[in-house]
Coordinates of C-alpha atoms in Angstrom, one line a residue:
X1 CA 0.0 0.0 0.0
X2 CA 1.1 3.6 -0.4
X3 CA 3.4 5.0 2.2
X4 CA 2.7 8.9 2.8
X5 CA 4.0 12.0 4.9
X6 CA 1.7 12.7 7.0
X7 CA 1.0 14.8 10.2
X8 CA 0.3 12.6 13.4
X9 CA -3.3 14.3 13.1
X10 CA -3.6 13.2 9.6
X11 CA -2.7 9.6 10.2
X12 CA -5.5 9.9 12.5
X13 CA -7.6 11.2 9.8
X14 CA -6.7 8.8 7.2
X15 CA -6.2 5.8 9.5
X16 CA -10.4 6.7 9.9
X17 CA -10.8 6.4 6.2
X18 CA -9.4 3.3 6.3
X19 CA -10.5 2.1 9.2
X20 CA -14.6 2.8 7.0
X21 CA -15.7 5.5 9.1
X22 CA -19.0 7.5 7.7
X23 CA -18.6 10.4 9.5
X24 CA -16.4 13.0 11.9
X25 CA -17.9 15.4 13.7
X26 CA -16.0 17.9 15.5
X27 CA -15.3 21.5 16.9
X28 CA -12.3 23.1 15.5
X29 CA -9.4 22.9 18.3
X30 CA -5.7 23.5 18.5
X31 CA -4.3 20.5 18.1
X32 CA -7.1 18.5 17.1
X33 CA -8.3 21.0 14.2
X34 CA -6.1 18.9 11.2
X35 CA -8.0 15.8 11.8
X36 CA -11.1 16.9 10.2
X37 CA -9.8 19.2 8.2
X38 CA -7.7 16.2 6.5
X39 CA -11.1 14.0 6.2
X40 CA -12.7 17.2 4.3
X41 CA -10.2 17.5 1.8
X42 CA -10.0 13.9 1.0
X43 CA -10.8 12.3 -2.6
X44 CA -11.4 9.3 -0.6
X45 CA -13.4 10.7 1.7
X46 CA -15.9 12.2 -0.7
X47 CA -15.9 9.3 -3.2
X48 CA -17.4 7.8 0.1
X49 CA -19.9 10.1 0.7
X50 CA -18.2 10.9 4.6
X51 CA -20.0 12.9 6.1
X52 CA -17.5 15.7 7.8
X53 CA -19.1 18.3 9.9
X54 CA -17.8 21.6 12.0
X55 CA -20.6 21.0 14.4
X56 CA -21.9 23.8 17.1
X57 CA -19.5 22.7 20.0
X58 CA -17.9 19.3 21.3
X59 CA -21.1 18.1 22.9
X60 CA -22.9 18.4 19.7
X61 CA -20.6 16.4 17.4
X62 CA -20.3 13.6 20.3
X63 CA -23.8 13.5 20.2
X64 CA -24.3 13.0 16.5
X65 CA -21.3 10.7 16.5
X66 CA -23.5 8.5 19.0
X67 CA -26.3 8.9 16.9
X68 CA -24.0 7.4 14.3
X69 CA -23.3 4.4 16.0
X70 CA -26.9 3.9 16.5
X71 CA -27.8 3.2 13.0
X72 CA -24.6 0.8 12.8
X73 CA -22.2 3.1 11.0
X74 CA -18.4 3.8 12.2
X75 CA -18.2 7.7 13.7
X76 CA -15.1 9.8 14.1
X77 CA -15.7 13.2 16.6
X78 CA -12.6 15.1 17.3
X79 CA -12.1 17.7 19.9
X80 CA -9.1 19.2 22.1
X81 CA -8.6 18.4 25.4
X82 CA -11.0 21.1 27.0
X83 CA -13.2 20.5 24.4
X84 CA -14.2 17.4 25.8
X85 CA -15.2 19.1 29.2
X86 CA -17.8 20.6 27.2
X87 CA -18.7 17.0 25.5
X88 CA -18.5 15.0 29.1
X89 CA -22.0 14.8 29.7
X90 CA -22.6 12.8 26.2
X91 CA -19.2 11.2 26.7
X92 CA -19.7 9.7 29.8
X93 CA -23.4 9.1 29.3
X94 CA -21.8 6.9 25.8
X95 CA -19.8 4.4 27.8
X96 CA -23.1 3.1 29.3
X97 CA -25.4 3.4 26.1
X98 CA -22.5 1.7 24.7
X99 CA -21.7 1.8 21.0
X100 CA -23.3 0.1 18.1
X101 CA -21.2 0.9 14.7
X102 CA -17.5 1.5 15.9
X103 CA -17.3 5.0 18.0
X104 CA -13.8 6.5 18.4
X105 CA -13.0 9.7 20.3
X106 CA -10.2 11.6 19.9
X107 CA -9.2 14.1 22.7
X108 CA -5.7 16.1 21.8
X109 CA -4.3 17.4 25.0
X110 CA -1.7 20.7 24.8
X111 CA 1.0 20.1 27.7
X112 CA 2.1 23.1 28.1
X113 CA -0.4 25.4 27.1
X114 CA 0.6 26.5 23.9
X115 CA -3.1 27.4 22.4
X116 CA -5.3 26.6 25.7
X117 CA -6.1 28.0 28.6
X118 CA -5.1 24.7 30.6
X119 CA -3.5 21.7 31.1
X120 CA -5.3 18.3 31.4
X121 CA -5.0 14.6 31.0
X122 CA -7.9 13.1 28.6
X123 CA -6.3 9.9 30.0
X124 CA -8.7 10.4 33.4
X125 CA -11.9 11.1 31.5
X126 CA -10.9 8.0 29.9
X127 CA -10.2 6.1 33.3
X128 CA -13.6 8.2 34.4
X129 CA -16.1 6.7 31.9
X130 CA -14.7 3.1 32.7
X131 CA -13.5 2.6 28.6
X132 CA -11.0 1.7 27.2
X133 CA -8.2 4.6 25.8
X134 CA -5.3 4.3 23.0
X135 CA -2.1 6.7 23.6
X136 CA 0.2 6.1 20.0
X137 CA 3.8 6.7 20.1
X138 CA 4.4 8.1 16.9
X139 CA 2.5 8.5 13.4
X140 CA 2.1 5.1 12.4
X141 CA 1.0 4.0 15.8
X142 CA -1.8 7.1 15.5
X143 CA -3.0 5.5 12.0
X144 CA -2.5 1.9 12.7
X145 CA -4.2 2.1 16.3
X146 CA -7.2 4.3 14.6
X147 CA -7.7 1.2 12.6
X148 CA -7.7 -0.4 15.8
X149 CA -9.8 1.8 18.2
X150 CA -12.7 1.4 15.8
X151 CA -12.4 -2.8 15.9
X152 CA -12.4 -2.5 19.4
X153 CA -14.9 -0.5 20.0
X154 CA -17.4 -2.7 18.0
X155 CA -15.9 -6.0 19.5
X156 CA -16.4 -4.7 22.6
X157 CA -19.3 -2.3 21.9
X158 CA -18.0 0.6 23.6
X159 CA -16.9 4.0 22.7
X160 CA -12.8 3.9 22.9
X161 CA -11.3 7.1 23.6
X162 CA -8.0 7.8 22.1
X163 CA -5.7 10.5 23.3
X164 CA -2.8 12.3 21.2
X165 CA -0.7 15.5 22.6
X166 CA 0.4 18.4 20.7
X167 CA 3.7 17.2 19.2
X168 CA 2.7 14.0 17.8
X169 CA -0.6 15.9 16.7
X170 CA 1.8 18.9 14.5
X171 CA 4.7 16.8 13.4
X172 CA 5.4 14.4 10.5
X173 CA 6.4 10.9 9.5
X174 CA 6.3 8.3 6.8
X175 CA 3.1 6.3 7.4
X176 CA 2.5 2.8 5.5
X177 CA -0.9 2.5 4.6
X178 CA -3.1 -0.3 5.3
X179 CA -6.2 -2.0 3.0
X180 CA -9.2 0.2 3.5
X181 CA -12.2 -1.7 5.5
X182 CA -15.5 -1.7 4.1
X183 CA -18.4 0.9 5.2
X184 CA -20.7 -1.1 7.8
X185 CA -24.7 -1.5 6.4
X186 CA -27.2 0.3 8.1
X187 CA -28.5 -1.3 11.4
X188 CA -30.4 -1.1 14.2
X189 CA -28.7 -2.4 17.6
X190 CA -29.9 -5.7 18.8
X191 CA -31.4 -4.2 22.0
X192 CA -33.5 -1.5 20.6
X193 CA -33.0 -0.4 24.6
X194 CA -29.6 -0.1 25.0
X195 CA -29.7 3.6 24.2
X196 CA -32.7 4.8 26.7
X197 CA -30.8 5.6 29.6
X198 CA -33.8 5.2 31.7
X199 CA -32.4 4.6 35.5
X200 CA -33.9 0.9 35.2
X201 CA -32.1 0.9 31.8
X202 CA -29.3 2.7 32.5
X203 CA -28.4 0.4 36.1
X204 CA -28.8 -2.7 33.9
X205 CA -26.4 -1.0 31.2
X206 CA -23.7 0.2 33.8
X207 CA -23.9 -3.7 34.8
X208 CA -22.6 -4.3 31.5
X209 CA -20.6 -1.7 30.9
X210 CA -18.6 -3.0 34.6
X211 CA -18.7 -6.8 33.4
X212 CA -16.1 -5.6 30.4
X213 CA -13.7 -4.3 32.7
X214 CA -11.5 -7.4 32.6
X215 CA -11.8 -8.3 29.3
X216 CA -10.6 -4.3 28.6
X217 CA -7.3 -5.3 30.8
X218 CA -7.4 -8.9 29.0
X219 CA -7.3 -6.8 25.7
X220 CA -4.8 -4.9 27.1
X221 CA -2.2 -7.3 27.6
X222 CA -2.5 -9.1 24.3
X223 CA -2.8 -6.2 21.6
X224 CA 0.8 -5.8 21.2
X225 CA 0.7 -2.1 22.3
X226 CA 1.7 -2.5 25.7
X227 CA 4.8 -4.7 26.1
X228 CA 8.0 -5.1 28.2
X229 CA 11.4 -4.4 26.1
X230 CA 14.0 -6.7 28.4
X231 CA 17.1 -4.4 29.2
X232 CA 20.2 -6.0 31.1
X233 CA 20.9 -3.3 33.8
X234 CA 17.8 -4.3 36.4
X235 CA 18.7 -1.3 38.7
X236 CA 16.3 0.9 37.3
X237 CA 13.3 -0.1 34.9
X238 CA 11.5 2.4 32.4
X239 CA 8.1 3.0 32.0
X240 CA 7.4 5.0 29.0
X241 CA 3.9 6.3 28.1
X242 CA 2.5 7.4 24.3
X243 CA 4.9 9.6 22.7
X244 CA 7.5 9.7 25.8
X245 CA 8.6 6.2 24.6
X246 CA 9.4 7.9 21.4
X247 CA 11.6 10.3 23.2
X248 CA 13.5 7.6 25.1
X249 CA 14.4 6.2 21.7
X250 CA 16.1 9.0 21.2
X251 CA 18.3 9.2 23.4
X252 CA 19.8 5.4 22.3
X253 CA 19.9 6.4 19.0
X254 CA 21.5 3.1 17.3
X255 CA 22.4 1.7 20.8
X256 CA 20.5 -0.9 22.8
X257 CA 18.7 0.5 25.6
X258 CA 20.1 -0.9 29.1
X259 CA 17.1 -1.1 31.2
X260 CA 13.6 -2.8 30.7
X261 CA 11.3 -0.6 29.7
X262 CA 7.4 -1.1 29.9
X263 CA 5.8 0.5 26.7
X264 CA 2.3 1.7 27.4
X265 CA 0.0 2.6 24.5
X266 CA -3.4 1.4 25.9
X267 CA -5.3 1.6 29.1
X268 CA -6.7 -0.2 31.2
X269 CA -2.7 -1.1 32.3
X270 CA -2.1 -5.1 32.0
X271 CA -1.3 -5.7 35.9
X272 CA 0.0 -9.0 34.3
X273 CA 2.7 -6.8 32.7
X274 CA 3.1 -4.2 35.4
X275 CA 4.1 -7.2 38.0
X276 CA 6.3 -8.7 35.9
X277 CA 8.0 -5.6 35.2
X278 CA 8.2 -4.2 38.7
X279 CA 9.7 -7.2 40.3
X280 CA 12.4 -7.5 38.3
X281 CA 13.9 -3.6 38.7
X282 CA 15.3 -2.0 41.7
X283 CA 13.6 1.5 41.1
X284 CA 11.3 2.6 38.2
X285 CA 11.7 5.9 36.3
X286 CA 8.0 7.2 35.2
X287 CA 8.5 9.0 31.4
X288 CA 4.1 9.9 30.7
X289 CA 3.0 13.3 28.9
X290 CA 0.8 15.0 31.2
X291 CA -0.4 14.5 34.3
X292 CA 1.5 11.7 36.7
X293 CA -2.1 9.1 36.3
X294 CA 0.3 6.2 36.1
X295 CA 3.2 7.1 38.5
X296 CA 0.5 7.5 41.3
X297 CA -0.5 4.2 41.0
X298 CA 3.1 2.9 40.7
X299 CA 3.7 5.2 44.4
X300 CA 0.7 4.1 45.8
X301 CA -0.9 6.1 49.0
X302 CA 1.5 5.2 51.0
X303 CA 4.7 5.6 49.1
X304 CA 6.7 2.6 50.6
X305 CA 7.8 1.1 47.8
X306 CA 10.6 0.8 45.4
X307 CA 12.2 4.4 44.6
X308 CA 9.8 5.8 41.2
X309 CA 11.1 8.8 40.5
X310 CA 9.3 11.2 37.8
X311 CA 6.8 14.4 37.8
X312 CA 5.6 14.1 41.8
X313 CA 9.9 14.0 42.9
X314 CA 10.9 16.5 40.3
X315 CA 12.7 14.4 38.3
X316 CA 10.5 15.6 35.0
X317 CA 9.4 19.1 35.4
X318 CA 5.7 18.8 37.3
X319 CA 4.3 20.8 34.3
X320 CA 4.3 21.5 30.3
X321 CA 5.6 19.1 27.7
X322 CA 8.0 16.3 27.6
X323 CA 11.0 16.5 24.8
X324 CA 14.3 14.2 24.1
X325 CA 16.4 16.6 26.6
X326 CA 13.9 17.0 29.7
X327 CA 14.1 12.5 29.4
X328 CA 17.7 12.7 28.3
X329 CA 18.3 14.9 31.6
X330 CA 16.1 12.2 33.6
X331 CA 18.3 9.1 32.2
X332 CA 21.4 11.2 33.5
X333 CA 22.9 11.7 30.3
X334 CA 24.9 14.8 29.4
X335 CA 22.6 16.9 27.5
X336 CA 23.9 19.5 24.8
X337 CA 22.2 23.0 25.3
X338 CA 23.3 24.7 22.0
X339 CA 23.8 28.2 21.8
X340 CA 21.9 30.4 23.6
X341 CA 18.4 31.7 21.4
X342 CA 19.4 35.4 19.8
X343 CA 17.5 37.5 21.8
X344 CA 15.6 38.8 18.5
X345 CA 14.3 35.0 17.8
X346 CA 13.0 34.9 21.5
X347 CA 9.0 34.3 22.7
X348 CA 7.2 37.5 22.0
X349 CA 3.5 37.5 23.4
X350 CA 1.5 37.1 19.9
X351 CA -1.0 40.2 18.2
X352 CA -3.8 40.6 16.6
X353 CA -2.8 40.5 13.0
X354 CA -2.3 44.2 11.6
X355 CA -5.5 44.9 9.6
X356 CA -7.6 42.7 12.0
X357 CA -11.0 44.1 12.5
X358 CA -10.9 43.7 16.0
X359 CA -8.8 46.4 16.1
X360 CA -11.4 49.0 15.6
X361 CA -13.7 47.5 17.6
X362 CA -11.5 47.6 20.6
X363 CA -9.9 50.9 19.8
X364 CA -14.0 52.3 19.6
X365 CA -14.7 50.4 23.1
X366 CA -11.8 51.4 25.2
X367 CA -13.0 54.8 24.2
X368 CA -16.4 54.6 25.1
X369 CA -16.1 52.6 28.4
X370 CA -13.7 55.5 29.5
X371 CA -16.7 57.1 31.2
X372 CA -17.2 53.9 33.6
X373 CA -13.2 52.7 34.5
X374 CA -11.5 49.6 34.1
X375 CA -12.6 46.1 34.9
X376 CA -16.0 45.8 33.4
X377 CA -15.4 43.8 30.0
X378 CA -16.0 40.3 30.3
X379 CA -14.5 38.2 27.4
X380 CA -14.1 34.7 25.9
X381 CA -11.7 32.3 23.9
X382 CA -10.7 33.1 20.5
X383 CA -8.2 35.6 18.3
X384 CA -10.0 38.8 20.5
X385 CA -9.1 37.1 23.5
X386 CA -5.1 39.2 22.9
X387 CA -7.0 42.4 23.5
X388 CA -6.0 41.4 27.2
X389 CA -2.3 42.9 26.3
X390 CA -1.0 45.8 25.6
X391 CA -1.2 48.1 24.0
X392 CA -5.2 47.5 24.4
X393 CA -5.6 46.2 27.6
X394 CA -9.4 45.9 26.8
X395 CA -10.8 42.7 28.3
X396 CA -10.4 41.3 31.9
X397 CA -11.5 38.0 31.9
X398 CA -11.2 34.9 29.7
X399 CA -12.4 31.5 31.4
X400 CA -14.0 29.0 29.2
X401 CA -16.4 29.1 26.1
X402 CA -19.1 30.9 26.6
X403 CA -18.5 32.2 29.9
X404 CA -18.4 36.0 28.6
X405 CA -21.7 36.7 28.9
X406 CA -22.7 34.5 31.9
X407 CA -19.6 36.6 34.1
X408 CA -20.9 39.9 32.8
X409 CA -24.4 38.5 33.6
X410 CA -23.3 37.5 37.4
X411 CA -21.5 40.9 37.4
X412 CA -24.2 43.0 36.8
X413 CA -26.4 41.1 39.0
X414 CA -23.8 42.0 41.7
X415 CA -24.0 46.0 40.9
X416 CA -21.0 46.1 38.3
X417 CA -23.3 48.0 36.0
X418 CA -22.6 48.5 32.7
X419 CA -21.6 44.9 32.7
X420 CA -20.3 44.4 29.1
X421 CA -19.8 40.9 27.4
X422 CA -17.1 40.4 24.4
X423 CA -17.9 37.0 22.3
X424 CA -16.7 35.6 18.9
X425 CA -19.5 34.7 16.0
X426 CA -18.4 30.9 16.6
X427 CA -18.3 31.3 20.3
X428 CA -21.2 32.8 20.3
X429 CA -23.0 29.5 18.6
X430 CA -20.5 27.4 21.0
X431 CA -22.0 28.1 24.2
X432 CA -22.7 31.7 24.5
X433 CA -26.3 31.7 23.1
X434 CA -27.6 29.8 26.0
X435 CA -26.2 32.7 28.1
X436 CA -27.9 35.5 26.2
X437 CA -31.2 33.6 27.1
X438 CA -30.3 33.6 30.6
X439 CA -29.4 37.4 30.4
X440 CA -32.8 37.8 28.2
X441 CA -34.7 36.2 30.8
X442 CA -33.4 37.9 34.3
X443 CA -33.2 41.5 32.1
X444 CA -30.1 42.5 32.9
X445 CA -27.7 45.6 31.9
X446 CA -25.7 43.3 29.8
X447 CA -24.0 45.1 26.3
X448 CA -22.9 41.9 24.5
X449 CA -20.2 42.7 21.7
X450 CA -20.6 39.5 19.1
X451 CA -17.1 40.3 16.9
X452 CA -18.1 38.7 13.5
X453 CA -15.6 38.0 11.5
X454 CA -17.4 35.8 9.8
X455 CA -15.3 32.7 10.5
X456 CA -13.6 30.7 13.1
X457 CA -10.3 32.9 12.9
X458 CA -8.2 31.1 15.4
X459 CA -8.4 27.2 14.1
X460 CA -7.5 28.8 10.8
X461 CA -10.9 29.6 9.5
X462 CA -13.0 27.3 9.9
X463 CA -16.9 28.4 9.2
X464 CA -19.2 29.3 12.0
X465 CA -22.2 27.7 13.0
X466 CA -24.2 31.4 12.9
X467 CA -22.5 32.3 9.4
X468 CA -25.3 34.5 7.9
X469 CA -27.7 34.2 10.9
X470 CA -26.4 36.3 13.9
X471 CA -29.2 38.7 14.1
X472 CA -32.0 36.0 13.5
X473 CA -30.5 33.8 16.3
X474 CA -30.0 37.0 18.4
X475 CA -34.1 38.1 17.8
X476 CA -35.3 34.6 18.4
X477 CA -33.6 34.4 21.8
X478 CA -35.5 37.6 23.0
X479 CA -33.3 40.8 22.6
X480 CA -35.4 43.9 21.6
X481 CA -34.9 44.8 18.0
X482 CA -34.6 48.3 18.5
X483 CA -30.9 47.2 20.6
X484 CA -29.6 45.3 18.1
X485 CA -27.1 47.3 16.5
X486 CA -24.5 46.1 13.7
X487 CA -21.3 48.3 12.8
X488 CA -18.6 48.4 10.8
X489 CA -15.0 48.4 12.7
X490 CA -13.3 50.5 10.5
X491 CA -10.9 53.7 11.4
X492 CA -12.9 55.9 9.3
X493 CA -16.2 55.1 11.4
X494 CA -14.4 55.5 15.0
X495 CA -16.4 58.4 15.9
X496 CA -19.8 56.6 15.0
X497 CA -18.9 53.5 16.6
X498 CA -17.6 54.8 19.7
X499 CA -21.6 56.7 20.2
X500 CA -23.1 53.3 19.4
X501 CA -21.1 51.9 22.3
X502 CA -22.1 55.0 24.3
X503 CA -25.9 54.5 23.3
X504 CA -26.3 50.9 24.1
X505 CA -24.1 50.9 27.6
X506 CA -26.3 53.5 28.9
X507 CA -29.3 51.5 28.0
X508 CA -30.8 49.5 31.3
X509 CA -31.5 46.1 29.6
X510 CA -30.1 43.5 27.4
X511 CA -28.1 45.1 23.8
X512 CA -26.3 43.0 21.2
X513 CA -23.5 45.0 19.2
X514 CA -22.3 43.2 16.3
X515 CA -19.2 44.6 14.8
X516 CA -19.2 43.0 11.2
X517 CA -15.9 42.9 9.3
X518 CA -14.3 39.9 7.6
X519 CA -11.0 38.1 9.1
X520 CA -8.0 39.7 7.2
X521 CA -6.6 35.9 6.9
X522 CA -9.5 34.2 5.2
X523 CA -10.3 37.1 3.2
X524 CA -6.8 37.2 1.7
X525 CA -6.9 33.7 1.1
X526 CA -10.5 34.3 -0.6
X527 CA -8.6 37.2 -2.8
X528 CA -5.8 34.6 -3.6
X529 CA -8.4 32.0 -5.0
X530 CA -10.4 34.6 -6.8
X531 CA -7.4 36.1 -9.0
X532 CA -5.8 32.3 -9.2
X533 CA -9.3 31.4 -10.8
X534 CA -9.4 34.9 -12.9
X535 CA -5.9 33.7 -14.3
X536 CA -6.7 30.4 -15.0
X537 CA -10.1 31.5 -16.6
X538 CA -8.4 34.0 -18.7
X539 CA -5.8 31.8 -20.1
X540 CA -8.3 29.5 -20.9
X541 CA -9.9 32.0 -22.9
X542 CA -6.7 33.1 -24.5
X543 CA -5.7 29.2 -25.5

């Protein structure tokens, strides 16, 4: 079969093609956002008729990845790490329905924070809903154990949760292809049931759901992707989780490695494994890409046992990504630094892009809220989210999706009046609209600025779920016309905008102000396309 260069996200994606998926659903999210993106602009994909959707938010595409299943057919839904907070109550709910047509779940994590405003092990939610999760070590583990997840999870009809982290999601390596599986026929599950998780349902489902807990570990311990690697110096053994084994190998580059190591690529652990591991090594070095879920259970409450050193001793930094160094460092090898990073290639907090829209609209709100003093702009997750930093300094909050309007909500309710609310279109469709309704509802002095740029500008521009329908969705959730106001964010109009601003924070009730300007990116790309097709359609003519 063909061997391609692929991202560890697009093994993913076309390990899922492979595998006979019919559909991924998904919310766009660093790193997860390739996946899908992968599956869209497949020939394979489309000569299948997969269905690939940019649903509402991560709870959404879970549930109509479920609903997939149900009728029989393989699902794909895609999310990163804090997306599947927002998908838990489907998620969870999923390991007791069970699944029908193979159901795979990918959660990226981002150790060390690059694009997110946390850091958090998928592996628990995993451990959490009692099912059973696949950690690859490099690109052709990600597309041969997609393949995988999806005949597991129909074996064992359960959803299987598979976790990646940023590295492996954004770098690149030869993959070799396997033979493509057949779509499954349309069917119904055999107990028409299973999926009503009435409480006398849902108890007799859990049942089931804790019956397959030791064929999970039996699983475990046979699928090849755990395993113990002998090694002759038994005064330390090596346990190496996902893509940290990958960085051990680096550091034996074309040597044997001395000590055994335990290679773990999919929970639940094999204890059968684990014993025989531990009992042959004087002390155990924990090498895992997040959290320390597997070092606690090696330490135990107590902590009496052999020396495991790792995250919770400060042999690995207790935070932010592994690499070949931090585990080179941990084996005691002599690490080369390089030269020191020229101070002009150094971190610089990132911008808005120059020409961004969101400049104006900023530039016309500082302005305006000069009359009330600082601290009284709520905001939310996406590009406008930099208008924390200078030289704005606009916004002073930024929690989770859709919590804009909610805090300003809460705020105003506390006397923080005007309360204003700063939300992106796609945010806004995320989770936000739910918090309008409450703001609607209690009447509130809430101004909510809804910045449409008319795409999802910091995935790379994805579309929004409200393209083309902000100010139907905004009028169907209750806000009076008359404070619905739409303006352009432009320098020229800085005067006007900045007495909109004044108008609708001085009004005692609930105002939407949608300042409407496409994303500089995506309508630089659309310019590109346009005058690439006016070429081609001119020479054309000319031959």
């Amino acid at each position: 079969m063909d061997k391609l260069l692929l991202l560890g996200d697009e093994a993913i994606a076309q390990g899922a093609v492979d595998a006979g998926i019919s559909g991924v659903f998904a919310y766009p999210g660093t790193p997860s956002t390739e996946i899908t993106e992968y599956i869209q602009a497949s020939k394979e994909a489309k000569e299948r008729h997969i269905a690939s959707q940019w649903s509402s938010n991560e709870k959404t595409a879970m549930e109509t990845a479920i609903g997939m299943s149900y009728a029989g057919k393989r699902a794909l839904v895609c999310m990163k790490h804090v997306g599947l907070n927002v998908a838990a109550d489907a998620f969870i709910n999923s390991a007791i329905t069970g699944a029908h047509g193979g159901l795979v779940v990918v959660s990226a994590d981002d150790p060390s924070m690059h694009s997110s405003q946390n850091e958090q092990d998928s592996r628990f939610y995993g451990k959490f809903a009692q099912i059973p999760v696949l950690e690859p070590s490099n690109q052709q583990e990600a597309y041969d154990m997609t393949r995988y997840a999806f005949d597991l999870s129909e074996k064992f009809g359960t959803p299987v949760l598979f976790r990646i982290t940023t590295r492996l999601s954004h770098s690149r390596s030869g993959v070799k292809r396997g033979e493509m599986h057949p779509q499954n026929e349309l069917s119904l599950p055999s107990d028409l049931k299973q999926f009503i998780l009435l409480p006398s349902i849902a108890r007799k489902q859990y049942d089931v759901l804790l019956g397959k807990q030791a064929a999970f570990q039996e699983e475990s311990e046979k699928s090849g992707y755990n395993k113990l690697i002998p090694g002759k110096d038994k005064s330390m053994g090596i346990v190496a989780c996902g893509i940290a084994y990958n960085y051990l190998m680096e550091n034996y580059q074309g040597e044997e490695i001395p000590y055994p190591v335990l290679k773990i690529g999919q929970y639940p652990v094999s204890r059968r494994l684990v014993r025989e591991f531990y009992d042959q090594v004087d002390s155990v070095l924990m090498l895992e890409e997040g959290y320390p879920v597997l070092e606690e259970l090696f330490r135990g409450i107590l902590d009496e046992g052999k020396p495991v050193k790792g995250r919770m001793d400060g042999t690995i930094p207790r935070s932010g990504e592994l690499n070949p160094n931090i585990v080179g460092k941990a084996l005691g090898k002599e690490i080369a630094e390089g030269y020191p990073v020229p101070s002009v290639l150094r971190g610089r907090p990132p911008l808005l892009c120059d020409g961004c829209p969101h400049w104006d609209s900023f530039g016309a709100l500082n302005e305006a809220m000069k009359d009330y003093g600082p601290g009284r702009v709520l905001s939310d997750i996406g590009c406008y989210t930099l208008s924390a930093l200078e030289p704005l300094n606009s916004i002073n909050s930024c929690v989770d999706m859709g919590a804009s309007i909610t805090m300003a909500v809460g705020a105003a309710e506390a006397g923080l009046v005007p309360a204003v609310a700063v939300i992106g279109d796609s945010t806004f469709t995320h989770s936000g609209m739910t918090g309008l309704l409450d703001a609607v509802n209690r009447n509130v002095p809430v101004t909510v600025v809804l910045l449409d740029n008319s795409t999802t500008g910091m995935t790379g521009g994805q579309d929004s779920a409200g393209l083309g329908k902000l100010e139907s969705i905004i009028k169907g959730i209750g806000v009076d016309e008359k404070h619905i106001r739409i303006i352009k964010p432009l320098r020229r109009l800085h005067d006007e905008n900045v007495k909109v601003f004044k108008e609708e924070l001085a009004y005692e009730g609930v105002s939407v102000i949608i300042p409407r300007r496409e994303c500089v990116q995506t309508l630089a790309r659309r310019m590109k396309l346009k005058h690439a097709k006016k070429k081609e359609t001119k020479e054309s003519v000319n031959n």
